[in-house]
Tab-separated table of C-alpha atoms and ligand atoms in Angstrom:
chain	number	residue	atom	x	y	z
A	662	UNK	CA	-32.785	-82.617	-1.993
A	663	UNK	CA	-34.346	-79.222	-2.697
A	664	UNK	CA	-33.149	-76.123	-0.894
A	665	UNK	CA	-34.789	-72.760	-0.398
A	666	UNK	CA	-32.686	-69.701	-1.080
A	667	UNK	CA	-34.186	-66.782	0.833
A	668	UNK	CA	-33.016	-63.210	0.265
A	669	UNK	CA	-33.928	-61.241	3.369
A	670	UNK	CA	-35.226	-57.728	3.746
A	671	UNK	CA	-38.653	-57.823	2.075
A	672	UNK	CA	-41.760	-57.042	4.122
A	673	UNK	CA	-44.881	-58.988	3.213
A	674	UNK	CA	-47.941	-57.194	1.795
A	675	UNK	CA	-51.181	-58.359	0.233
A	676	UNK	CA	-53.602	-61.231	0.686
A	677	UNK	CA	-53.096	-64.939	1.189
A	678	UNK	CA	-55.652	-67.749	1.059
A	679	UNK	CA	-55.332	-70.457	3.708
A	680	UNK	CA	-55.695	-74.118	2.702
A	681	UNK	CA	-57.532	-76.927	4.489
A	682	UNK	CA	-56.240	-78.099	7.864
A	683	UNK	CA	-53.464	-80.682	7.591
A	684	UNK	CA	-54.116	-82.285	10.940
A	685	UNK	CA	-57.820	-82.656	10.149
A	686	UNK	CA	-57.171	-84.022	6.657
A	687	UNK	CA	-54.656	-86.615	7.866
A	688	UNK	CA	-57.332	-88.104	10.138
A	689	UNK	CA	-60.306	-87.691	7.797
A	690	UNK	CA	-58.593	-89.507	4.902
A	691	UNK	CA	-57.932	-92.688	6.929
A	692	UNK	CA	-61.427	-92.369	8.466
A	693	UNK	CA	-62.909	-92.565	4.963
A	694	UNK	CA	-61.961	-96.246	5.066
A	695	UNK	CA	-64.952	-96.760	7.372
A	696	UNK	CA	-67.369	-95.499	4.748
A	697	UNK	CA	-68.991	-97.761	2.188
A	698	UNK	CA	-69.841	-95.162	-0.418
A	699	UNK	CA	-68.320	-92.062	-1.973
A	700	UNK	CA	-66.870	-89.435	0.376
A	701	UNK	CA	-66.468	-86.153	-1.419
A	702	UNK	CA	-63.994	-84.124	0.624
A	703	UNK	CA	-63.501	-80.436	-0.128
A	704	UNK	CA	-60.678	-78.134	0.993
A	705	UNK	CA	-58.105	-80.936	1.082
A	706	UNK	CA	-54.637	-79.390	1.386
A	707	UNK	CA	-52.339	-80.467	-1.440
A	708	UNK	CA	-49.340	-81.522	0.582
A	709	UNK	CA	-47.245	-84.631	0.337
A	710	UNK	CA	-48.612	-85.958	3.615
A	711	UNK	CA	-52.177	-86.178	2.296
A	712	UNK	CA	-50.837	-87.608	-0.987
A	713	UNK	CA	-49.128	-90.420	0.915
A	714	UNK	CA	-52.282	-91.274	2.868
A	715	UNK	CA	-54.347	-91.318	-0.323
A	716	UNK	CA	-51.786	-93.670	-1.886
A	717	UNK	CA	-52.062	-95.976	1.132
A	718	UNK	CA	-55.886	-96.015	0.860
A	719	UNK	CA	-55.674	-96.745	-2.865
A	720	UNK	CA	-53.375	-99.704	-2.115
A	721	UNK	CA	-56.068	-101.002	0.267
A	722	UNK	CA	-58.525	-100.990	-2.637
A	723	UNK	CA	-60.064	-97.521	-2.369
A	724	UNK	CA	-60.929	-95.628	-5.511
A	725	UNK	CA	-59.490	-92.125	-5.172
A	726	UNK	CA	-60.014	-89.331	-7.679
A	727	UNK	CA	-59.377	-85.592	-7.741
A	728	UNK	CA	-62.403	-83.505	-8.748
A	729	UNK	CA	-60.267	-80.356	-8.701
A	730	UNK	CA	-57.149	-79.178	-6.883
A	731	UNK	CA	-58.749	-79.190	-3.439
A	732	UNK	CA	-61.637	-81.657	-3.804
A	733	UNK	CA	-61.291	-85.419	-3.823
A	734	UNK	CA	-63.637	-88.348	-3.946
A	735	UNK	CA	-62.749	-91.469	-2.000
A	736	UNK	CA	-64.775	-94.630	-2.455
A	737	UNK	CA	-63.769	-97.400	-0.042
A	738	UNK	CA	-66.694	-99.705	-0.874
A	739	UNK	CA	-64.321	-102.332	-2.287
A	740	UNK	CA	-61.470	-101.850	0.175
A	741	UNK	CA	-60.079	-105.064	1.653
A	742	UNK	CA	-57.759	-106.071	4.434
A	743	UNK	CA	-54.325	-106.630	2.942
A	744	UNK	CA	-50.736	-105.533	3.290
A	745	UNK	CA	-50.371	-101.787	2.788
A	746	UNK	CA	-47.307	-99.833	1.589
A	747	UNK	CA	-45.411	-99.965	4.864
A	748	UNK	CA	-42.535	-97.859	3.523
A	749	UNK	CA	-45.003	-94.957	3.202
A	750	UNK	CA	-46.649	-95.670	6.544
A	751	UNK	CA	-43.415	-95.488	8.458
A	752	UNK	CA	-42.750	-92.009	7.078
A	753	UNK	CA	-46.035	-90.542	8.278
A	754	UNK	CA	-46.909	-89.895	11.879
A	755	UNK	CA	-50.615	-89.886	11.011
A	756	UNK	CA	-50.433	-93.498	9.820
A	757	UNK	CA	-51.433	-94.301	13.400
A	758	UNK	CA	-55.014	-93.427	12.339
A	759	UNK	CA	-54.985	-96.539	10.154
A	760	UNK	CA	-54.929	-98.634	13.331
A	761	UNK	CA	-58.346	-97.191	14.254
A	762	UNK	CA	-59.817	-97.191	10.764
A	763	UNK	CA	-58.627	-100.694	9.783
A	764	UNK	CA	-59.810	-102.116	13.098
A	765	UNK	CA	-63.172	-100.406	12.670
A	766	UNK	CA	-63.618	-101.535	9.089
A	767	UNK	CA	-61.932	-104.955	9.013
A	768	UNK	CA	-61.624	-105.969	12.672
A	769	UNK	CA	-57.833	-106.293	12.158
A	770	UNK	CA	-54.984	-103.910	11.433
A	771	UNK	CA	-51.328	-104.128	10.576
A	772	UNK	CA	-49.421	-100.845	10.431
A	773	UNK	CA	-45.903	-99.689	11.079
A	774	UNK	CA	-45.048	-97.745	14.207
A	775	UNK	CA	-45.504	-94.082	13.211
A	776	UNK	CA	-42.530	-92.197	11.784
A	777	UNK	CA	-39.628	-90.294	13.316
A	778	UNK	CA	-39.380	-88.633	16.596
A	779	UNK	CA	-37.781	-85.270	16.237
A	780	UNK	CA	-39.068	-83.562	19.336
A	781	UNK	CA	-38.544	-86.110	22.045
A	782	UNK	CA	-40.250	-89.360	22.926
A	783	UNK	CA	-43.653	-89.641	21.228
A	784	UNK	CA	-45.247	-92.841	22.470
A	785	UNK	CA	-48.596	-94.212	21.260
A	786	UNK	CA	-49.489	-95.873	24.559
A	787	UNK	CA	-52.772	-93.933	24.835
A	788	UNK	CA	-53.835	-95.097	21.358
A	789	UNK	CA	-53.109	-98.662	22.416
A	790	UNK	CA	-54.912	-98.202	25.725
A	791	UNK	CA	-57.986	-97.023	23.814
A	792	UNK	CA	-57.966	-99.825	21.223
A	793	UNK	CA	-57.421	-102.413	23.952
A	794	UNK	CA	-60.373	-101.051	25.941
A	795	UNK	CA	-62.472	-101.414	22.770
A	796	UNK	CA	-61.579	-105.123	22.716
A	797	UNK	CA	-58.554	-105.281	20.394
A	798	UNK	CA	-55.455	-107.300	21.158
A	799	UNK	CA	-52.382	-105.300	20.216
A	800	UNK	CA	-48.888	-106.641	19.649
A	801	UNK	CA	-45.881	-104.579	18.644
A	802	UNK	CA	-43.146	-106.586	16.918
A	803	UNK	CA	-40.262	-105.604	14.627
A	804	UNK	CA	-41.568	-102.065	14.188
A	805	UNK	CA	-45.093	-103.197	13.262
A	806	UNK	CA	-48.356	-102.811	15.159
A	807	UNK	CA	-50.627	-105.854	14.889
A	808	UNK	CA	-54.196	-105.403	16.120
A	809	UNK	CA	-56.875	-108.087	16.185
A	810	UNK	CA	-60.426	-108.446	17.436
A	811	UNK	CA	-61.938	-111.733	18.587
A	812	UNK	CA	-65.234	-111.522	16.686
A	813	UNK	CA	-64.319	-109.038	13.946
A	814	UNK	CA	-65.842	-106.019	15.727
A	815	UNK	CA	-64.856	-103.562	18.433
A	816	UNK	CA	-67.116	-102.997	21.428
A	817	UNK	CA	-67.831	-99.639	23.078
A	818	UNK	CA	-66.042	-98.815	26.335
A	819	UNK	CA	-65.298	-95.986	28.748
A	820	UNK	CA	-61.741	-94.706	28.209
A	821	UNK	CA	-59.923	-92.176	30.344
A	822	UNK	CA	-56.844	-90.757	28.615
A	823	UNK	CA	-53.902	-90.372	30.996
A	824	UNK	CA	-52.530	-87.633	28.775
A	825	UNK	CA	-54.417	-85.102	26.647
A	826	UNK	CA	-53.543	-86.463	23.200
A	827	UNK	CA	-54.859	-85.210	19.880
A	828	UNK	CA	-53.860	-88.378	18.052
A	829	UNK	CA	-55.244	-90.808	20.640
A	830	UNK	CA	-58.546	-88.896	20.917
A	831	UNK	CA	-59.068	-88.939	17.143
A	832	UNK	CA	-57.897	-92.517	16.694
A	833	UNK	CA	-60.307	-93.804	19.332
A	834	UNK	CA	-63.128	-91.770	17.758
A	835	UNK	CA	-62.390	-93.366	14.380
A	836	UNK	CA	-62.243	-96.866	15.868
A	837	UNK	CA	-65.414	-96.450	17.929
A	838	UNK	CA	-67.906	-95.206	15.326
A	839	UNK	CA	-68.577	-98.720	13.983
A	840	UNK	CA	-68.116	-100.474	17.365
A	841	UNK	CA	-71.118	-102.021	19.044
A	842	UNK	CA	-72.523	-99.941	21.902
A	843	UNK	CA	-71.362	-96.688	23.431
A	844	UNK	CA	-67.832	-95.345	23.845
A	845	UNK	CA	-66.975	-92.489	26.180
A	846	UNK	CA	-63.595	-90.765	25.911
A	847	UNK	CA	-62.703	-88.769	29.019
A	848	UNK	CA	-59.899	-86.206	29.242
A	849	UNK	CA	-60.174	-85.883	25.454
A	850	UNK	CA	-58.232	-83.267	23.486
A	851	UNK	CA	-60.321	-80.318	22.238
A	852	UNK	CA	-58.502	-79.056	19.121
A	853	UNK	CA	-60.607	-77.699	16.222
A	854	UNK	CA	-59.573	-80.664	14.070
A	855	UNK	CA	-61.174	-82.997	16.616
A	856	UNK	CA	-64.484	-81.215	16.088
A	857	UNK	CA	-63.843	-81.379	12.344
A	858	UNK	CA	-63.302	-85.143	12.423
A	859	UNK	CA	-66.515	-85.571	14.465
A	860	UNK	CA	-68.430	-83.428	11.965
A	861	UNK	CA	-67.037	-85.468	9.073
A	862	UNK	CA	-67.986	-88.767	10.725
A	863	UNK	CA	-71.452	-87.496	11.648
A	864	UNK	CA	-72.076	-86.280	8.105
A	865	UNK	CA	-71.405	-89.879	6.978
A	866	UNK	CA	-73.927	-91.296	9.478
A	867	UNK	CA	-71.935	-91.646	12.730
A	868	UNK	CA	-73.218	-90.547	16.131
A	869	UNK	CA	-70.408	-88.609	17.846
A	870	UNK	CA	-71.275	-86.026	20.491
A	871	UNK	CA	-69.272	-83.652	22.679
A	872	UNK	CA	-66.258	-83.136	20.390
A	873	UNK	CA	-64.601	-79.890	21.453
A	874	UNK	CA	-65.189	-80.702	25.137
A	875	UNK	CA	-63.136	-83.076	27.262
A	876	UNK	CA	-65.812	-85.792	27.148
A	877	UNK	CA	-66.727	-87.334	23.800
A	878	UNK	CA	-69.566	-89.846	23.503
A	879	UNK	CA	-69.840	-92.138	20.517
A	880	UNK	CA	-72.844	-94.362	19.904
A	881	UNK	CA	-71.742	-97.070	17.511
A	882	UNK	CA	-73.667	-97.495	14.243
A	883	UNK	CA	-73.877	-100.439	11.831
A	884	UNK	CA	-72.517	-98.650	8.787
A	885	UNK	CA	-71.531	-95.270	7.398
A	886	UNK	CA	-72.751	-93.866	4.095
A	887	UNK	CA	-71.144	-91.522	1.584
A	888	UNK	CA	-71.551	-87.759	1.616
A	889	UNK	CA	-69.830	-84.414	1.102
A	890	UNK	CA	-67.661	-82.694	3.676
A	891	UNK	CA	-65.545	-79.511	3.709
A	892	UNK	CA	-62.418	-79.481	5.883
A	893	UNK	CA	-61.804	-76.446	8.131
A	894	UNK	CA	-58.999	-73.982	7.337
A	895	UNK	CA	-55.543	-74.713	8.742
A	896	UNK	CA	-55.067	-72.821	11.971
A	897	UNK	CA	-51.280	-73.316	11.976
A	898	UNK	CA	-50.785	-72.340	8.336
A	899	UNK	CA	-52.759	-69.162	9.097
A	900	UNK	CA	-50.712	-68.527	12.249
A	901	UNK	CA	-47.482	-68.969	10.300
A	902	UNK	CA	-48.474	-66.235	7.806
A	903	UNK	CA	-49.573	-64.042	10.724
A	904	UNK	CA	-46.111	-64.309	12.277
A	905	UNK	CA	-44.435	-63.821	8.888
A	906	UNK	CA	-46.387	-60.562	8.424
A	907	UNK	CA	-45.547	-59.408	11.971
A	908	UNK	CA	-41.852	-60.330	11.737
A	909	UNK	CA	-41.309	-58.605	8.395
A	910	UNK	CA	-43.224	-55.491	9.500
A	911	UNK	CA	-45.716	-56.020	6.702
A	912	UNK	CA	-49.482	-55.914	6.327
A	913	UNK	CA	-51.257	-59.094	5.226
A	914	UNK	CA	-54.915	-60.062	4.978
A	915	UNK	CA	-55.124	-63.763	5.769
A	916	UNK	CA	-58.270	-65.161	4.156
A	917	UNK	CA	-60.319	-68.338	4.615
A	918	UNK	CA	-59.712	-68.659	8.367
A	919	UNK	CA	-61.864	-69.181	11.449
A	920	UNK	CA	-60.668	-66.308	13.714
A	921	UNK	CA	-61.905	-68.137	16.839
A	922	UNK	CA	-59.364	-70.921	16.170
A	923	UNK	CA	-56.599	-68.305	16.071
A	924	UNK	CA	-57.410	-66.633	19.384
A	925	UNK	CA	-54.303	-67.839	21.252
A	926	UNK	CA	-52.039	-66.809	18.376
A	927	UNK	CA	-53.764	-63.430	17.913
A	928	UNK	CA	-53.588	-62.685	21.651
A	929	UNK	CA	-49.853	-63.335	21.855
A	930	UNK	CA	-49.188	-61.357	18.668
A	931	UNK	CA	-51.104	-58.387	20.111
A	932	UNK	CA	-48.938	-58.573	23.248
A	933	UNK	CA	-45.895	-58.009	21.005
A	934	UNK	CA	-47.514	-54.817	19.703
A	935	UNK	CA	-48.629	-56.340	16.387
A	936	UNK	CA	-52.068	-55.234	15.228
A	937	UNK	CA	-54.507	-58.082	14.528
A	938	UNK	CA	-57.974	-57.214	13.205
A	939	UNK	CA	-60.553	-59.973	12.961
A	940	UNK	CA	-63.214	-60.224	10.262
A	941	UNK	CA	-65.763	-62.943	9.694
A	942	UNK	CA	-63.442	-65.293	7.838
A	943	UNK	CA	-60.199	-63.341	7.661
A	944	UNK	CA	-57.623	-61.640	9.865
A	945	UNK	CA	-55.560	-58.582	8.997
A	946	UNK	CA	-52.096	-58.462	10.543
A	947	UNK	CA	-50.088	-55.226	10.613
A	948	UNK	CA	-46.503	-55.391	11.859
A	949	UNK	CA	-45.403	-52.986	14.602
A	950	UNK	CA	-42.365	-50.722	14.152
A	951	UNK	CA	-41.054	-52.030	17.483
A	952	UNK	CA	-41.898	-55.465	18.841
A	953	UNK	CA	-42.255	-56.042	22.588
A	954	UNK	CA	-40.950	-59.082	24.489
A	955	UNK	CA	-43.482	-61.627	25.724
A	956	UNK	CA	-43.561	-64.899	27.636
A	957	UNK	CA	-45.526	-67.843	26.314
A	958	UNK	CA	-46.240	-71.446	27.184
A	959	UNK	CA	-47.555	-74.067	24.800
A	960	UNK	CA	-50.551	-76.092	25.960
A	961	UNK	CA	-53.346	-78.250	24.548
A	962	UNK	CA	-56.113	-76.253	22.810
A	963	UNK	CA	-57.433	-73.674	23.636
A	964	UNK	CA	-53.932	-72.954	24.970
A	965	UNK	CA	-51.176	-71.636	22.746
A	966	UNK	CA	-50.324	-74.324	20.116
A	967	UNK	CA	-46.957	-76.080	20.202
A	968	UNK	CA	-47.022	-76.051	16.386
A	969	UNK	CA	-46.600	-72.233	16.483
A	970	UNK	CA	-43.737	-72.265	18.987
A	971	UNK	CA	-40.769	-72.181	16.542
A	972	UNK	CA	-42.313	-69.355	14.466
A	973	UNK	CA	-42.747	-67.257	17.631
A	974	UNK	CA	-39.174	-68.190	18.596
A	975	UNK	CA	-37.996	-66.302	15.493
A	976	UNK	CA	-40.336	-63.364	16.080
A	977	UNK	CA	-39.092	-62.924	19.638
A	978	UNK	CA	-35.467	-62.712	18.437
A	979	UNK	CA	-36.564	-59.392	16.930
A	980	UNK	CA	-38.496	-58.099	19.967
A	981	UNK	CA	-36.996	-55.650	22.454
A	982	UNK	CA	-36.063	-57.341	25.733
A	983	UNK	CA	-35.872	-60.901	27.009
A	984	UNK	CA	-38.687	-63.339	26.223
A	985	UNK	CA	-39.276	-66.772	27.727
A	986	UNK	CA	-40.897	-69.687	25.861
A	987	UNK	CA	-41.952	-72.776	27.810
A	988	UNK	CA	-42.750	-75.875	25.765
A	989	UNK	CA	-45.591	-77.649	27.540
A	990	UNK	CA	-46.210	-80.516	25.086
A	991	UNK	CA	-42.925	-82.005	23.861
A	992	UNK	CA	-39.615	-82.810	25.565
A	993	UNK	CA	-37.408	-81.563	22.790
A	994	UNK	CA	-38.906	-79.012	20.436
A	995	UNK	CA	-36.064	-76.496	20.537
A	996	UNK	CA	-33.747	-78.131	17.980
A	997	UNK	CA	-34.279	-75.191	15.650
A	998	UNK	CA	-32.542	-72.942	18.169
A	999	UNK	CA	-29.148	-74.275	17.015
A	1000	UNK	CA	-30.031	-73.214	13.486
A	1001	UNK	CA	-31.132	-69.752	14.633
A	1002	UNK	CA	-27.866	-69.347	16.551
A	1003	UNK	CA	-26.053	-69.736	13.231
A	1004	UNK	CA	-27.939	-66.614	12.167
A	1005	UNK	CA	-26.880	-64.630	15.228
A	1006	UNK	CA	-29.778	-65.351	17.599
A	1007	UNK	CA	-29.038	-65.343	21.320
A	1008	UNK	CA	-31.121	-68.060	22.935
A	1009	UNK	CA	-30.425	-70.186	25.995
A	1010	UNK	CA	-32.306	-73.475	26.307
A	1011	UNK	CA	-32.705	-75.405	29.515
A	1012	UNK	CA	-34.934	-78.438	29.018
A	1013	UNK	CA	-38.377	-77.190	28.069
A	1014	UNK	CA	-37.552	-73.487	28.559
A	1015	UNK	CA	-35.924	-71.130	26.069
A	1016	UNK	CA	-34.779	-67.648	27.061
A	1017	UNK	CA	-34.497	-65.355	24.071
A	1018	UNK	CA	-32.432	-62.160	24.157
A	1019	UNK	CA	-34.295	-60.069	21.630
A	1020	UNK	CA	-33.388	-57.002	19.603
A	1021	UNK	CA	-31.016	-58.968	17.359
A	1022	UNK	CA	-30.631	-58.463	13.639
A	1023	UNK	CA	-30.343	-61.938	12.145
A	1024	UNK	CA	-27.868	-62.600	9.349
A	1025	UNK	CA	-28.217	-65.107	6.502
A	1026	UNK	CA	-26.612	-68.540	6.930
A	1027	UNK	CA	-26.832	-72.136	5.728
A	1028	UNK	CA	-29.421	-73.776	7.996
A	1029	UNK	CA	-31.612	-76.858	8.161
A	1030	UNK	CA	-35.340	-77.354	8.448
A	1031	UNK	CA	-35.277	-79.725	11.462
A	1032	UNK	CA	-38.986	-80.519	11.097
A	1033	UNK	CA	-42.123	-79.045	9.563
A	1034	UNK	CA	-42.752	-76.033	11.830
A	1035	UNK	CA	-39.058	-75.485	12.537
A	1036	UNK	CA	-38.620	-75.332	8.762
A	1037	UNK	CA	-41.333	-72.688	8.399
A	1038	UNK	CA	-39.647	-70.754	11.205
A	1039	UNK	CA	-36.333	-70.813	9.324
A	1040	UNK	CA	-38.052	-69.368	6.256
A	1041	UNK	CA	-39.396	-66.497	8.394
A	1042	UNK	CA	-35.898	-66.045	9.869
A	1043	UNK	CA	-34.472	-65.917	6.344
A	1044	UNK	CA	-36.998	-63.268	5.290
A	1045	UNK	CA	-36.013	-60.932	8.161
A	1046	UNK	CA	-32.260	-61.619	8.023
A	1047	UNK	CA	-29.577	-59.531	6.372
A	1048	UNK	CA	-28.347	-61.280	3.253
A	1049	UNK	CA	-29.105	-64.760	1.954
A	1050	UNK	CA	-30.235	-67.816	3.897
A	1051	UNK	CA	-30.058	-71.306	2.424
A	1052	UNK	CA	-32.453	-73.787	3.974
A	1053	UNK	CA	-31.849	-77.516	3.557
A	1054	UNK	CA	-34.246	-80.428	4.149
A	1055	UNK	CA	-37.249	-78.432	2.950
A	1056	UNK	CA	-39.155	-81.653	2.227
A	1057	UNK	CA	-40.363	-81.314	5.820
A	1058	UNK	CA	-41.978	-77.973	5.007
A	1059	UNK	CA	-43.612	-79.279	1.849
A	1060	UNK	CA	-45.293	-82.039	3.798
A	1061	UNK	CA	-47.417	-79.537	5.699
A	1062	UNK	CA	-47.641	-76.234	3.807
A	1063	UNK	CA	-49.390	-76.092	0.455
A	1064	UNK	CA	-47.456	-74.007	-2.109
A	1065	UNK	CA	-45.520	-72.260	0.683
A	1066	UNK	CA	-42.911	-70.569	-1.502
A	1067	UNK	CA	-45.496	-69.545	-4.117
A	1068	UNK	CA	-47.789	-67.988	-1.498
A	1069	UNK	CA	-44.929	-66.134	0.227
A	1070	UNK	CA	-43.505	-64.845	-3.063
A	1071	UNK	CA	-46.976	-63.538	-4.009
A	1072	UNK	CA	-46.759	-61.467	-0.799
A	1073	UNK	CA	-43.390	-60.036	-1.814
A	1074	UNK	CA	-40.886	-62.522	-0.372
A	1075	UNK	CA	-37.743	-63.269	-2.357
A	1076	UNK	CA	-37.420	-67.056	-2.189
A	1077	UNK	CA	-36.103	-69.408	-4.825
A	1078	UNK	CA	-36.321	-73.184	-4.825
A	1079	UNK	CA	-33.018	-74.761	-5.715
A	1080	UNK	CA	-34.038	-78.130	-7.099
A	1081	UNK	CA	-31.475	-80.846	-6.731
A	1082	UNK	CA	-31.581	-84.390	-7.977
A	1083	UNK	CA	-33.308	-86.567	-5.383
A	1084	UNK	CA	-31.658	-89.950	-4.877
A	1085	UNK	CA	-33.521	-93.153	-4.090
A	1086	UNK	CA	-31.448	-93.364	-0.931
A	1087	UNK	CA	-32.471	-89.820	0.047
A	1088	UNK	CA	-36.156	-90.529	-0.490
A	1089	UNK	CA	-35.977	-93.674	1.612
A	1090	UNK	CA	-34.446	-91.780	4.467
A	1091	UNK	CA	-37.276	-89.259	4.759
A	1092	UNK	CA	-39.057	-89.466	8.060
A	1093	UNK	CA	-42.040	-87.335	8.856
A	1094	UNK	CA	-42.593	-85.739	12.215
A	1095	UNK	CA	-45.996	-84.014	11.944
B	881	LIG	N1	-48.487	-88.742	24.165
B	881	LIG	C1	-48.271	-89.833	24.966
B	881	LIG	N2	-48.881	-91.016	24.627
B	881	LIG	C2	-49.670	-91.134	23.541
B	881	LIG	C3	-49.900	-90.007	22.721
B	881	LIG	C4	-49.282	-88.815	23.057
B	881	LIG	O1	-47.548	-89.763	25.961
B	881	LIG	O2	-50.183	-92.232	23.295
B	881	LIG	C5	-47.857	-87.465	24.506
B	881	LIG	C6	-46.917	-86.955	23.420
B	881	LIG	O3	-45.632	-87.521	23.529
B	881	LIG	C7	-46.940	-85.470	23.653
B	881	LIG	C8	-48.382	-85.223	24.117
B	881	LIG	O4	-48.878	-86.482	24.586
B	881	LIG	O5	-46.062	-85.137	24.708
B	881	LIG	C9	-49.331	-84.708	23.065
B	881	LIG	O6	-49.238	-85.513	21.895
B	881	LIG	P1	-50.439	-85.678	20.873
B	881	LIG	O7	-50.844	-87.089	20.873
B	881	LIG	O8	-51.455	-84.641	21.166
B	881	LIG	O9	-49.728	-85.338	19.503
B	881	LIG	P2	-49.763	-86.152	18.155
B	881	LIG	O10	-51.120	-86.725	17.937
B	881	LIG	O11	-48.597	-87.063	18.045
B	881	LIG	C10	-50.603	-84.132	16.755
B	881	LIG	C11	-50.147	-83.406	15.529
B	881	LIG	C12	-48.904	-82.598	15.834
B	881	LIG	C13	-49.183	-81.648	17.001
B	881	LIG	C14	-49.774	-82.396	18.193
B	881	LIG	C15	-50.202	-81.484	19.336
B	881	LIG	C16	-50.813	-84.884	13.731
B	881	LIG	C17	-50.408	-85.853	12.692
B	881	LIG	N3	-49.836	-84.386	14.483
B	881	LIG	O12	-49.527	-84.980	17.128
B	881	LIG	O13	-48.668	-81.843	14.677
B	881	LIG	O14	-47.980	-81.041	17.411
B	881	LIG	O15	-50.896	-83.173	17.781
B	881	LIG	O16	-51.142	-80.571	18.887
B	881	LIG	O17	-51.975	-84.551	13.852
B	881	LIG	C18	-47.407	-80.500	13.244
B	881	LIG	O18	-48.443	-80.338	12.583
B	881	LIG	O19	-46.349	-79.866	13.033
B	881	LIG	C19	-47.397	-81.468	14.323
B	881	LIG	C20	-46.289	-81.887	14.902
């Protein structure tokens, strides 16, 4: 398995270009299965997660081709219902979107239960509630999800989500676009990638309204046609570089972003004393000489995103005073704290609350990337630490950040990838948690 070797002490300076949004792409790729025609998708992030989904679509009979590094064409005209590569599916959380897209396209679906569960229990009961309301019969057996419809088609329904869920909202949207009649999703999630999925579907002929509010209305259509769509920039990738600039006391222009999507992150950074200047499609972040403590709580959008919590955890180790982070989405997203303690951080965790004694100078250590965002946080920790930090399990990071090491090194970081021989056994054990 590859390792990152990070030599601390460099502050980041320069410009970085943000890639397309992972959590939009991982829904839009499976949704392309609904389309009989060529979907040209621009601003696709080149990460292993999107690669795996494209491989799954190809196995279902899609024709997938790269036009250039960030543009692909997917033609699912000849896709057919058949067994898919389940070993890939079980590694990807977003494989749950294949339940919606296969049901919508074929009237049946067989998928694995989505992959690993690194931050507490992550049920898919709201996805199942939605599919069942649309007329599917769902059975879960031996780690597989089997979904069937009686007459080969889903039928519109009114669905109230008991929990605000990004995945369930998007999965039901995907399933409902080709259903007969009207579907209404109430208590829907409002993340930017939900709007992006709706825009993608509508550009292919769907009729989805209200995405970005808590009520989404979908009028089913008979078929979708091909078209061209550009994915929005990745809000969390942008936020990660913002924190990296703030933590290292650097100055970085983060380009190809939608500043509105970063409001929660920008607001909390400003509270620490960091300067954040917004431009039309860029933000400039200037690190403060002294960082102030803050309290933050993660919440569904437009609240502060849980996917930025570990990166802020590192930043607040450097701030003067005691900060409190409350995790409002997941039961157990503080695993990275153990790794930070190895570097000298003083953090107490009680359930969903972490109390961080700031003003610490971190020191290099051998640490693990516990999951995607925790891994990015460890890289930031390594960049601000004294000495050298070795980060293991970086495959998590590479599943969500395009060319992470390359982009950071272009900003002045000192990071080397130590490539080790990957074993078959090691590859099989990978479980994704995005
Ligand atoms: N939940 C349920 N039942 C469900 C679905 C969710 O109880 O059927 C709960 C979850 O356990 C959690 C909360 O509802 O406590 C919110 O979960 P949500 O469904 O919104 O999350 P998700 O769809 O599993 C996506 C992203 C995550 C991101 C969350 C929240 C993908 C593939 N994953 O997960 O991304 O943290 O939304 O924004 O889109 C990441 O990118 O690092 C990542 C983990």
